[in-house]
PDB file of C-alpha atoms in Angstrom:
ATOM      1  CA  MET A1028     -11.273  18.407  -4.162  1.00 63.00           C
ATOM      2  CA  PRO A1029     -12.464  17.709   0.062  1.00 88.00           C
ATOM      3  CA  VAL A1030      -9.348  16.629   2.484  1.00 93.00           C
ATOM      4  CA  ARG A1031      -8.207  12.382   2.084  1.00 94.00           C
ATOM      5  CA  ILE A1032      -5.900  10.852   3.575  1.00 97.00           C
ATOM      6  CA  VAL A1033      -2.620   9.067   1.169  1.00 98.00           C
ATOM      7  CA  ASN A1034      -0.781   6.696   1.805  1.00 98.00           C
ATOM      8  CA  LEU A1035       2.030   5.830   0.959  1.00 98.00           C
ATOM      9  CA  LYS A1036       4.863   3.834   1.294  1.00 98.00           C
ATOM     10  CA  VAL A1037       8.431   6.553   2.052  1.00 98.00           C
ATOM     11  CA  ASN A1038      11.340   4.271   1.670  1.00 98.00           C
ATOM     12  CA  GLY A1039      10.089   1.520   2.889  1.00 98.00           C
ATOM     13  CA  VAL A1040       8.478   2.005   5.530  1.00 98.00           C
ATOM     14  CA  ASP A1041       4.346   2.382   4.820  1.00 98.00           C
ATOM     15  CA  GLN A1042       3.480   6.418   6.323  1.00 98.00           C
ATOM     16  CA  ALA A1043      -0.637   8.127   6.119  1.00 97.00           C
ATOM     17  CA  PHE A1044      -1.133  11.455   6.669  1.00 97.00           C
ATOM     18  CA  MET A1045      -4.339  14.139   5.785  1.00 96.00           C
ATOM     19  CA  ALA A1046      -3.472  16.372   2.292  1.00 96.00           C
ATOM     20  CA  LYS A1047      -5.640  19.172   1.362  1.00 95.00           C
ATOM     21  CA  PRO A1048      -5.191  19.450  -2.665  1.00 94.00           C
ATOM     22  CA  GLU A1049      -2.747  22.469  -2.548  1.00 95.00           C
ATOM     23  CA  THR A1050      -0.719  19.515  -0.261  1.00 97.00           C
ATOM     24  CA  THR A1051       2.199  19.054  -2.307  1.00 98.00           C
ATOM     25  CA  LEU A1052       4.513  15.831  -1.751  1.00 98.00           C
ATOM     26  CA  LEU A1053       7.602  17.877  -1.038  1.00 98.00           C
ATOM     27  CA  LEU A1054       4.746  20.026   1.431  1.00 98.00           C
ATOM     28  CA  ALA A1055       4.147  16.420   2.760  1.00 98.00           C
ATOM     29  CA  LEU A1056       7.439  14.869   3.203  1.00 98.00           C
ATOM     30  CA  ARG A1057       8.340  17.984   4.731  1.00 98.00           C
ATOM     31  CA  GLU A1058       5.542  19.047   7.451  1.00 97.00           C
ATOM     32  CA  GLN A1059       3.851  16.237   8.226  1.00 96.00           C
ATOM     33  CA  LEU A1060       6.416  13.197   8.388  1.00 98.00           C
ATOM     34  CA  GLY A1061       9.041  15.702   8.840  1.00 98.00           C
ATOM     35  CA  LEU A1062      11.497  14.489   6.334  1.00 98.00           C
ATOM     36  CA  THR A1063      13.846  18.197   5.453  1.00 97.00           C
ATOM     37  CA  GLY A1064      15.823  16.393   2.888  1.00 97.00           C
ATOM     38  CA  ALA A1065      13.849  17.342  -0.120  1.00 97.00           C
ATOM     39  CA  LYS A1066      14.285  21.393  -0.317  1.00 97.00           C
ATOM     40  CA  ARG A1067      11.610  24.098  -1.210  1.00 96.00           C
ATOM     41  CA  GLY A1068      14.272  26.067  -3.038  1.00 94.00           C
ATOM     42  CA  CYS A1069      12.442  27.704  -6.422  1.00 93.00           C
ATOM     43  CA  ALA A1070       8.677  25.857  -5.743  1.00 93.00           C
ATOM     44  CA  GLN A1071       8.227  26.032  -9.915  1.00 95.00           C
ATOM     45  CA  GLY A1072       9.979  22.863 -11.289  1.00 93.00           C
ATOM     46  CA  ALA A1073      12.724  24.975 -12.636  1.00 94.00           C
ATOM     47  CA  CYS A1074      15.882  24.328  -9.513  1.00 96.00           C
ATOM     48  CA  GLY A1075      15.673  20.441  -8.346  1.00 96.00           C
ATOM     49  CA  SER A1076      15.759  20.122  -5.123  1.00 97.00           C
ATOM     50  CA  CYS A1077      13.088  19.521  -3.090  1.00 98.00           C
ATOM     51  CA  THR A1078      14.418  15.786  -6.878  1.00 98.00           C
ATOM     52  CA  VAL A1079      12.668  13.007  -4.914  1.00 98.00           C
ATOM     53  CA  LEU A1080      12.071   9.006  -6.442  1.00 98.00           C
ATOM     54  CA  LEU A1081       8.410   8.421  -6.595  1.00 98.00           C
ATOM     55  CA  ASP A1082       7.960   4.833  -7.900  1.00 98.00           C
ATOM     56  CA  GLY A1083      12.044   4.793  -8.872  1.00 97.00           C
ATOM     57  CA  ALA A1084      11.350   8.018 -11.550  1.00 98.00           C
ATOM     58  CA  PRO A1085      12.362  11.446 -10.237  1.00 98.00           C
ATOM     59  CA  VAL A1086      10.200  13.785  -9.817  1.00 98.00           C
ATOM     60  CA  VAL A1087      10.178  17.001  -8.637  1.00 98.00           C
ATOM     61  CA  SER A1088       7.892  17.018  -5.393  1.00 98.00           C
ATOM     62  CA  CYS A1089       7.045  20.728  -5.053  1.00 98.00           C
ATOM     63  CA  LEU A1090       5.152  20.065  -8.279  1.00 98.00           C
ATOM     64  CA  VAL A1091       3.364  16.507  -7.263  1.00 98.00           C
ATOM     65  CA  PRO A1092       0.473  17.061  -6.789  1.00 97.00           C
ATOM     66  CA  ALA A1093      -0.344  14.404  -2.706  1.00 98.00           C
ATOM     67  CA  ALA A1094      -3.632  13.402  -3.030  1.00 96.00           C
ATOM     68  CA  THR A1095      -2.486  12.308  -6.580  1.00 97.00           C
ATOM     69  CA  VAL A1096       0.175   9.564  -5.682  1.00 98.00           C
ATOM     70  CA  ASP A1097      -1.862   7.921  -3.333  1.00 97.00           C
ATOM     71  CA  GLY A1098      -0.444   4.118  -3.581  1.00 98.00           C
ATOM     72  CA  SER A1099       3.016   5.108  -4.459  1.00 98.00           C
ATOM     73  CA  ALA A1100       6.809   3.986  -3.284  1.00 98.00           C
ATOM     74  CA  VAL A1101       8.890   7.255  -2.476  1.00 98.00           C
ATOM     75  CA  ALA A1102      12.667   7.403  -1.619  1.00 98.00           C
ATOM     76  CA  THR A1103      14.243   9.924  -0.282  1.00 98.00           C
ATOM     77  CA  VAL A1104      17.331  10.707   0.849  1.00 98.00           C
ATOM     78  CA  GLU A1105      17.272   9.766   4.427  1.00 98.00           C
ATOM     79  CA  GLY A1106      16.515   6.455   2.876  1.00 98.00           C
ATOM     80  CA  LEU A1107      20.136   6.638   1.333  1.00 98.00           C
ATOM     81  CA  ALA A1108      22.027   5.316   3.795  1.00 96.00           C
ATOM     82  CA  ASP A1109      21.848   1.548   5.545  1.00 95.00           C
ATOM     83  CA  GLY A1110      22.525   3.144   9.536  1.00 93.00           C
ATOM     84  CA  GLN A1111      25.711   4.813   9.566  1.00 94.00           C
ATOM     85  CA  GLU A1112      26.615   3.938   6.567  1.00 96.00           C
ATOM     86  CA  LEU A1113      25.714   6.046   3.313  1.00 97.00           C
ATOM     87  CA  SER A1114      25.062   5.204  -0.025  1.00 97.00           C
ATOM     88  CA  ASP A1115      27.776   4.892  -2.345  1.00 97.00           C
ATOM     89  CA  VAL A1116      26.071   8.018  -3.816  1.00 98.00           C
ATOM     90  CA  GLN A1117      26.574   9.659  -0.222  1.00 98.00           C
ATOM     91  CA  GLN A1118      29.988   9.135   0.315  1.00 98.00           C
ATOM     92  CA  ALA A1119      31.083   9.728  -2.795  1.00 98.00           C
ATOM     93  CA  PHE A1120      29.368  13.107  -2.140  1.00 97.00           C
ATOM     94  CA  ILE A1121      31.577  13.525   1.011  1.00 97.00           C
ATOM     95  CA  ASP A1122      34.586  12.062  -0.533  1.00 97.00           C
ATOM     96  CA  GLY A1123      35.337  14.692  -3.861  1.00 96.00           C
ATOM     97  CA  PHE A1124      34.083  17.736  -2.128  1.00 95.00           C
ATOM     98  CA  ALA A1125      31.451  17.445  -4.198  1.00 95.00           C
ATOM     99  CA  THR A1126      28.864  19.678  -1.676  1.00 92.00           C
ATOM    100  CA  GLN A1127      29.554  23.022  -0.868  1.00 89.00           C
ATOM    101  CA  CYS A1128      26.240  24.388   0.784  1.00 91.00           C
ATOM    102  CA  GLY A1129      24.290  21.337   0.561  1.00 91.00           C
ATOM    103  CA  PHE A1130      20.554  23.120  -0.657  1.00 94.00           C
ATOM    104  CA  CYS A1131      20.899  21.258  -3.649  1.00 95.00           C
ATOM    105  CA  THR A1132      22.503  18.161  -2.424  1.00 96.00           C
ATOM    106  CA  PRO A1133      19.686  15.669  -1.707  1.00 97.00           C
ATOM    107  CA  GLY A1134      17.868  16.987  -5.065  1.00 97.00           C
ATOM    108  CA  MET A1135      20.837  15.657  -6.807  1.00 97.00           C
ATOM    109  CA  ILE A1136      21.950  12.680  -5.046  1.00 98.00           C
ATOM    110  CA  MET A1137      18.078  11.172  -5.547  1.00 98.00           C
ATOM    111  CA  SER A1138      18.664  12.485  -9.635  1.00 98.00           C
ATOM    112  CA  ALA A1139      22.462   9.922  -9.085  1.00 98.00           C
ATOM    113  CA  GLU A1140      20.593   8.061  -7.880  1.00 98.00           C
ATOM    114  CA  ALA A1141      17.913   7.154 -10.700  1.00 98.00           C
ATOM    115  CA  LEU A1142      20.707   7.417 -12.824  1.00 98.00           C
ATOM    116  CA  LEU A1143      22.153   4.519 -11.577  1.00 98.00           C
ATOM    117  CA  ALA A1144      19.519   2.492 -10.856  1.00 97.00           C
ATOM    118  CA  ARG A1145      18.628   1.904 -14.879  1.00 97.00           C
ATOM    119  CA  ASN A1146      22.490   2.296 -15.564  1.00 98.00           C
ATOM    120  CA  PRO A1147      25.884   1.323 -13.212  1.00 97.00           C
ATOM    121  CA  ASP A1148      28.476   2.271 -15.986  1.00 98.00           C
ATOM    122  CA  PRO A1149      27.724   6.293 -16.938  1.00 98.00           C
ATOM    123  CA  THR A1150      29.695   8.582 -18.902  1.00 98.00           C
ATOM    124  CA  ALA A1151      30.186  11.883 -18.074  1.00 98.00           C
ATOM    125  CA  ASP A1152      27.941  13.716 -21.009  1.00 98.00           C
ATOM    126  CA  GLU A1153      24.992  10.252 -19.312  1.00 98.00           C
ATOM    127  CA  VAL A1154      25.902  12.237 -15.556  1.00 98.00           C
ATOM    128  CA  ASN A1155      24.869  16.033 -17.095  1.00 98.00           C
ATOM    129  CA  GLU A1156      21.754  15.216 -18.246  1.00 98.00           C
ATOM    130  CA  ALA A1157      20.989  13.134 -15.548  1.00 98.00           C
ATOM    131  CA  ILE A1158      22.066  16.096 -13.568  1.00 97.00           C
ATOM    132  CA  SER A1159      20.508  18.796 -15.853  1.00 97.00           C
ATOM    133  CA  GLY A1160      16.946  19.231 -13.510  1.00 96.00           C
ATOM    134  CA  ASN A1161      19.438  20.724 -10.890  1.00 96.00           C
ATOM    135  CA  VAL A1162      20.507  24.082 -10.211  1.00 95.00           C
ATOM    136  CA  CYS A1163      23.359  23.876  -8.575  1.00 93.00           C
ATOM    137  CA  ARG A1164      24.841  27.483  -7.530  1.00 89.00           C
ATOM    138  CA  CYS A1165      28.149  26.663  -4.953  1.00 89.00           C
ATOM    139  CA  THR A1166      30.518  23.879  -6.167  1.00 80.00           C
ATOM    140  CA  GLY A1167      30.295  23.984  -9.806  1.00 84.00           C
ATOM    141  CA  TYR A1168      29.212  20.693 -11.586  1.00 95.00           C
ATOM    142  CA  ALA A1169      33.078  19.326 -11.590  1.00 96.00           C
ATOM    143  CA  PRO A1170      32.976  17.755  -8.823  1.00 96.00           C
ATOM    144  CA  ILE A1171      29.077  16.205  -8.904  1.00 97.00           C
ATOM    145  CA  VAL A1172      30.356  14.843 -11.771  1.00 98.00           C
ATOM    146  CA  SER A1173      33.171  12.878 -11.099  1.00 98.00           C
ATOM    147  CA  ALA A1174      30.821  11.985  -7.430  1.00 98.00           C
ATOM    148  CA  ILE A1175      28.262   9.903  -8.929  1.00 98.00           C
ATOM    149  CA  LEU A1176      31.360   8.636 -11.043  1.00 98.00           C
ATOM    150  CA  ASP A1177      33.271   7.236  -8.490  1.00 98.00           C
ATOM    151  CA  ALA A1178      29.876   6.348  -7.179  1.00 98.00           C
ATOM    152  CA  ALA A1179      28.725   3.739 -10.432  1.00 98.00           C
ATOM    153  CA  ARG A1180      32.200   2.282  -9.908  1.00 98.00           C
ATOM    154  CA  ARG A1181      32.227   1.649  -6.326  1.00 97.00           C
ATOM    155  CA  ARG A1182      29.373   0.117  -7.222  1.00 95.00           C
ATOM    156  CA  ARG A1183      30.627  -1.775  -9.933  1.00 95.00           C
ATOM    157  CA  ASP A1184      33.403  -2.692  -8.277  1.00 94.00           C
ATOM    158  CA  ARG A1185      30.770  -4.250  -5.664  1.00 91.00           C
ATOM    159  CA  ALA A1186      29.347  -6.422  -8.137  1.00 88.00           C
ATOM    160  CA  GLY A1187      31.994  -7.843  -8.665  1.00 85.00           C
ATOM    161  CA  GLN A1188      33.301  -8.639  -5.698  1.00 86.00           C
ATOM    162  CA  GLU A1189      30.412 -10.674  -4.728  1.00 84.00           C
ATOM    163  CA  ALA A1190      30.531 -12.114  -7.779  1.00 85.00           C
ATOM    164  CA  THR A1191      33.653 -13.689  -7.283  1.00 84.00           C
ATOM    165  CA  ARG A1192      32.218 -14.866  -4.215  1.00 76.00           C
TER     166      ARG A1192
END
C-alpha cells in the first residue's frame, strides 16, 4: 500500500496528512499534526494512554492505522477546552487531585468524556468499567473515579440550570 493522503476532522478542524502504511493514528496526531496530548505508552493497546475518540468512540490510537480512518472525526484532549475554560472532566481532575505524573490523564479524560456522552449519570461501577482499559501507576483509581463522577454531577447541574431558564 503506497503513501496516501488522509483527511480527518480533528477537534472540529479539517486536517490532511500523508500516511505510510505503518503510520498509526497516534503517530499522525503527534508527529504530523502536533497534538501531543495522547501519549505513546505500551504501543500494544494495553495501557490506554493514547486513547482518543474516533467518531465518538474511545480507541487506542496506537493500534489504529491512520489510512483506515480517512474521513473520520477525531477528538483529542487538546480539543476539549473552550478557550481558557477547561471541560468539566478536565476541571474535575484538577479539583479532585486525580492526576499525578499526568501521563495517563489524557487517555483517562477521553475515556471519561465518551462515557459521559452516552451516560450522563454513571455509577462508580460504570466509571470503573469505562476506564478499565486505562492504566494509572501513580494516583490509584479512587480519585480518578471520584473526579469523573464529579464531572457528571457538574454537567447534570448545568443542564438543570439551563433547562430552568
